[in-house]
CSV table of C-alpha atoms in Angstrom, one decimal:
chain,number,residue,atom,x,y,z
A,83,UNK,CA,188.9,135.6,114.2
A,84,UNK,CA,186.1,132.8,113.9
A,85,UNK,CA,183.0,132.8,113.1
A,86,UNK,CA,181.3,135.3,115.3
A,87,UNK,CA,184.4,136.1,116.9
A,88,UNK,CA,187.2,138.3,117.1
A,89,UNK,CA,190.3,138.1,119.6
A,90,UNK,CA,192.8,141.0,120.4
A,91,UNK,CA,195.9,140.6,121.9
A,92,UNK,CA,197.3,143.9,123.2
A,93,UNK,CA,198.9,146.2,125.5
A,94,UNK,CA,197.0,148.3,127.9
A,95,UNK,CA,198.9,151.6,127.8
A,96,UNK,CA,198.6,152.9,131.3
A,97,UNK,CA,199.9,149.7,133.2
A,98,UNK,CA,202.0,147.8,130.7
A,99,UNK,CA,200.1,144.9,131.3
A,100,UNK,CA,199.7,142.6,128.2
A,101,UNK,CA,195.9,141.2,127.7
A,102,UNK,CA,193.6,139.5,125.6
A,103,UNK,CA,189.9,140.4,124.3
A,104,UNK,CA,187.9,138.5,122.7
A,105,UNK,CA,184.6,140.5,120.9
A,106,UNK,CA,181.3,138.3,120.3
A,107,UNK,CA,178.6,138.9,118.4
A,108,UNK,CA,176.8,134.9,118.7
A,109,UNK,CA,174.7,133.5,116.2
A,110,UNK,CA,170.8,132.8,117.0
A,111,UNK,CA,170.7,128.8,116.7
A,112,UNK,CA,171.9,126.9,119.2
A,113,UNK,CA,174.2,124.5,117.8
A,114,UNK,CA,176.0,127.8,116.3
A,115,UNK,CA,176.7,129.0,119.8
A,116,UNK,CA,178.1,125.7,120.9
A,117,UNK,CA,180.3,125.8,117.8
A,118,UNK,CA,181.5,129.5,118.5
A,119,UNK,CA,181.8,128.4,122.4
A,120,UNK,CA,184.1,125.5,121.5
A,121,UNK,CA,186.0,127.0,118.7
A,122,UNK,CA,186.9,130.1,121.7
A,123,UNK,CA,187.8,127.6,124.1
A,124,UNK,CA,190.1,126.4,121.7
A,125,UNK,CA,191.6,129.6,121.2
A,126,UNK,CA,192.1,130.2,124.6
A,127,UNK,CA,193.5,127.4,125.5
A,128,UNK,CA,196.0,127.5,122.8
A,129,UNK,CA,196.7,130.8,124.3
A,130,UNK,CA,200.0,132.4,126.3
A,131,UNK,CA,198.4,134.9,127.9
A,132,UNK,CA,196.5,134.7,130.9
A,133,UNK,CA,194.4,137.9,131.2
A,134,UNK,CA,191.7,138.0,129.2
A,135,UNK,CA,188.2,139.5,128.5
A,136,UNK,CA,185.3,138.3,126.6
A,137,UNK,CA,182.6,140.4,125.9
A,138,UNK,CA,179.9,141.3,123.7
A,139,UNK,CA,176.7,139.9,122.3
A,140,UNK,CA,176.7,136.0,123.5
A,141,UNK,CA,172.6,135.7,122.1
A,142,UNK,CA,172.6,133.6,125.4
A,143,UNK,CA,171.4,133.8,128.7
A,144,UNK,CA,173.2,132.6,132.4
A,145,UNK,CA,169.2,132.1,133.7
A,146,UNK,CA,165.5,132.4,133.2
A,147,UNK,CA,165.1,135.2,134.8
A,148,UNK,CA,167.6,137.1,132.6
A,149,UNK,CA,164.8,136.8,129.6
A,150,UNK,CA,161.3,138.4,130.0
A,151,UNK,CA,158.6,138.7,127.6
A,152,UNK,CA,160.3,135.7,125.0
A,153,UNK,CA,157.8,132.8,125.0
A,154,UNK,CA,158.2,129.7,122.3
A,155,UNK,CA,162.5,128.7,123.8
A,156,UNK,CA,161.9,125.0,123.5
A,157,UNK,CA,166.1,124.9,123.9
A,158,UNK,CA,166.5,127.8,126.6
A,159,UNK,CA,167.5,125.1,129.1
A,160,UNK,CA,169.6,123.7,127.3
A,161,UNK,CA,171.4,127.2,126.1
A,162,UNK,CA,171.5,128.1,129.7
A,163,UNK,CA,173.8,125.0,130.2
A,164,UNK,CA,175.6,125.4,127.4
A,165,UNK,CA,176.6,129.0,128.3
A,166,UNK,CA,177.1,128.2,132.1
A,167,UNK,CA,179.5,125.1,130.9
A,168,UNK,CA,181.6,127.7,128.1
A,169,UNK,CA,182.0,129.7,131.2
A,170,UNK,CA,183.3,127.8,133.6
A,171,UNK,CA,185.3,125.6,131.2
A,172,UNK,CA,187.2,128.9,130.1
A,173,UNK,CA,187.6,130.2,133.5
A,174,UNK,CA,185.8,133.3,133.6
A,175,UNK,CA,183.4,135.6,136.0
A,176,UNK,CA,180.7,138.0,135.7
A,177,UNK,CA,181.9,141.3,135.9
A,178,UNK,CA,179.5,143.4,138.2
A,179,UNK,CA,176.2,145.2,136.5
A,180,UNK,CA,175.9,148.7,137.0
A,181,UNK,CA,172.7,150.5,135.4
A,182,UNK,CA,170.2,148.1,134.5
A,183,UNK,CA,169.7,144.4,134.8
A,184,UNK,CA,169.1,143.8,131.0
A,185,UNK,CA,171.0,144.6,128.1
A,186,UNK,CA,168.3,144.0,124.7
A,187,UNK,CA,164.8,145.3,124.4
A,188,UNK,CA,162.1,144.9,121.9
A,189,UNK,CA,161.3,147.8,120.2
A,190,UNK,CA,157.8,147.9,121.9
A,191,UNK,CA,158.9,147.0,125.4
A,192,UNK,CA,157.3,143.6,125.5
A,193,UNK,CA,160.2,141.7,125.8
A,194,UNK,CA,164.0,142.0,127.6
A,195,UNK,CA,167.1,140.2,128.2
A,196,UNK,CA,170.4,139.8,129.5
A,197,UNK,CA,172.3,138.7,126.2
A,198,UNK,CA,175.3,141.4,126.3
A,199,UNK,CA,177.9,140.7,129.0
A,200,UNK,CA,181.5,141.3,130.0
A,201,UNK,CA,183.3,138.1,131.1
A,202,UNK,CA,186.8,137.9,132.6
A,203,UNK,CA,189.8,136.0,134.2
A,204,UNK,CA,190.6,135.7,137.5
A,205,UNK,CA,194.2,137.6,136.5
A,206,UNK,CA,192.1,140.4,134.8
A,207,UNK,CA,190.2,141.5,138.5
A,208,UNK,CA,194.2,140.8,140.2
A,209,UNK,CA,195.2,143.9,137.7
A,210,UNK,CA,191.8,145.5,137.9
A,211,UNK,CA,190.2,145.0,141.2
A,212,UNK,CA,187.5,147.5,140.6
A,213,UNK,CA,186.5,146.4,137.4
A,214,UNK,CA,182.7,146.9,136.5
A,215,UNK,CA,180.6,146.6,133.1
A,216,UNK,CA,178.3,149.6,132.6
A,217,UNK,CA,174.7,149.5,130.8
A,218,UNK,CA,174.4,152.5,128.8
A,219,UNK,CA,171.6,154.4,126.9
A,220,UNK,CA,170.0,152.4,124.0
A,221,UNK,CA,170.5,155.1,120.9
A,222,UNK,CA,170.1,153.8,117.7
A,223,UNK,CA,170.0,150.0,118.5
A,224,UNK,CA,167.7,147.3,120.4
A,225,UNK,CA,170.9,146.6,122.7
A,226,UNK,CA,172.0,149.3,125.1
A,227,UNK,CA,175.9,149.7,124.8
A,228,UNK,CA,178.6,148.3,127.7
A,229,UNK,CA,181.6,149.6,128.9
A,230,UNK,CA,183.8,148.0,131.3
A,231,UNK,CA,185.6,149.9,133.2
A,232,UNK,CA,187.6,150.0,136.2
A,233,UNK,CA,186.7,153.2,138.4
A,234,UNK,CA,189.2,154.1,141.5
A,235,UNK,CA,187.9,157.0,143.1
A,236,UNK,CA,189.9,160.1,143.7
A,237,UNK,CA,188.9,161.5,147.0
A,238,UNK,CA,192.1,164.2,145.7
A,239,UNK,CA,195.3,165.1,147.9
A,240,UNK,CA,195.7,164.0,151.3
A,241,UNK,CA,194.7,166.3,154.4
A,242,UNK,CA,196.8,168.0,156.3
A,243,UNK,CA,197.3,166.6,159.4
A,244,UNK,CA,198.9,168.0,162.6
A,245,UNK,CA,199.3,166.4,166.2
A,246,UNK,CA,197.9,168.4,169.2
A,247,UNK,CA,200.9,167.9,171.4
A,248,UNK,CA,202.4,170.2,168.6
A,249,UNK,CA,201.0,172.9,170.0
A,250,UNK,CA,201.8,172.3,173.5
A,251,UNK,CA,205.0,172.4,172.4
A,252,UNK,CA,206.9,175.6,173.5
A,253,UNK,CA,208.2,177.3,170.4
A,254,UNK,CA,206.3,175.9,168.0
A,255,UNK,CA,203.6,178.1,167.2
A,256,UNK,CA,207.1,180.4,166.6
A,257,UNK,CA,208.9,178.1,164.7
A,258,UNK,CA,205.7,177.8,162.1
A,259,UNK,CA,205.7,181.6,161.5
A,260,UNK,CA,209.3,181.8,161.1
A,261,UNK,CA,209.4,178.9,158.4
A,262,UNK,CA,206.1,180.5,157.0
A,263,UNK,CA,207.7,183.8,156.4
A,264,UNK,CA,211.0,182.4,155.0
A,265,UNK,CA,209.4,180.7,152.1
A,266,UNK,CA,209.3,182.4,148.7
A,267,UNK,CA,206.7,180.9,146.2
A,268,UNK,CA,205.4,182.5,143.3
A,269,UNK,CA,202.0,182.6,141.9
A,270,UNK,CA,198.3,184.1,142.9
A,271,UNK,CA,197.2,183.4,146.5
A,272,UNK,CA,195.8,180.5,146.1
A,273,UNK,CA,199.2,178.6,144.6
A,274,UNK,CA,201.4,180.6,147.0
A,275,UNK,CA,198.9,179.2,150.1
A,276,UNK,CA,199.3,175.9,148.1
A,277,UNK,CA,202.8,175.8,148.1
A,278,UNK,CA,203.7,177.0,151.2
A,279,UNK,CA,201.4,174.4,152.8
A,280,UNK,CA,203.6,171.4,150.9
A,281,UNK,CA,207.1,173.1,152.0
A,282,UNK,CA,205.4,173.2,155.9
A,283,UNK,CA,204.4,170.1,156.0
A,284,UNK,CA,207.8,168.1,155.0
A,285,UNK,CA,209.6,171.0,157.4
A,286,UNK,CA,207.0,169.7,160.1
A,287,UNK,CA,208.2,166.1,159.8
A,288,UNK,CA,211.7,166.9,160.2
A,289,UNK,CA,210.4,168.6,163.0
A,290,UNK,CA,208.7,166.0,164.6
A,291,UNK,CA,211.1,163.0,164.3
A,292,UNK,CA,213.7,165.7,166.1
A,293,UNK,CA,211.8,166.4,168.6
A,294,UNK,CA,209.0,164.0,169.1
A,295,UNK,CA,211.1,160.9,167.6
A,296,UNK,CA,209.1,157.6,166.5
A,297,UNK,CA,205.7,158.7,167.7
A,298,UNK,CA,205.0,154.7,167.4
A,299,UNK,CA,208.3,153.4,169.0
A,300,UNK,CA,207.4,155.4,171.8
A,301,UNK,CA,203.9,154.6,172.4
A,302,UNK,CA,204.4,150.8,172.3
A,303,UNK,CA,207.8,151.4,174.9
A,304,UNK,CA,204.8,153.3,176.9
A,305,UNK,CA,202.3,150.7,176.6
């Protein structure tokens, strides 16, 4: 633990990957931010782990466009330079942002900024390449909650595929009917249908090899 950050080393349950998560709550003063950046950089340099995620309220932006309606910041240019230098030195990458462009809002709506973010090392993205940071609705704070997650679309089971040549083969339809009648499965009609389709798929693979052989090899020979 340091002033403004907590570092946790743990194991991701589903993948058993060992990783590091640094939760940041940065002070407002630029000198205090610099101290936090330096201390956190030293912690990472001494770490043996390569899969890192730094997330939280950094109280700093990477460009002027990430702050709107905030005036009187004479140190903004130095803050931007220092924060980007810290990110580069740590070899961190800014995850894609989903939901909103800003994460902090003044209650009266006159100012907004993106001072909360999730930064990861390249090794993190090699493990979870679909990882993004999602900005949620504000509930009890001026800050929006951030959720870092890897979303991989599950389109369900693979479709049942067939080859047109099968239906031209003599005896194919009779073989399918006989196989279908021979399957003995339990459950309601939908469950039975699903189980029979799975069994039929396996038998068709065997039948295809015996009758047609390897279609890819055959195709290459013909060409």
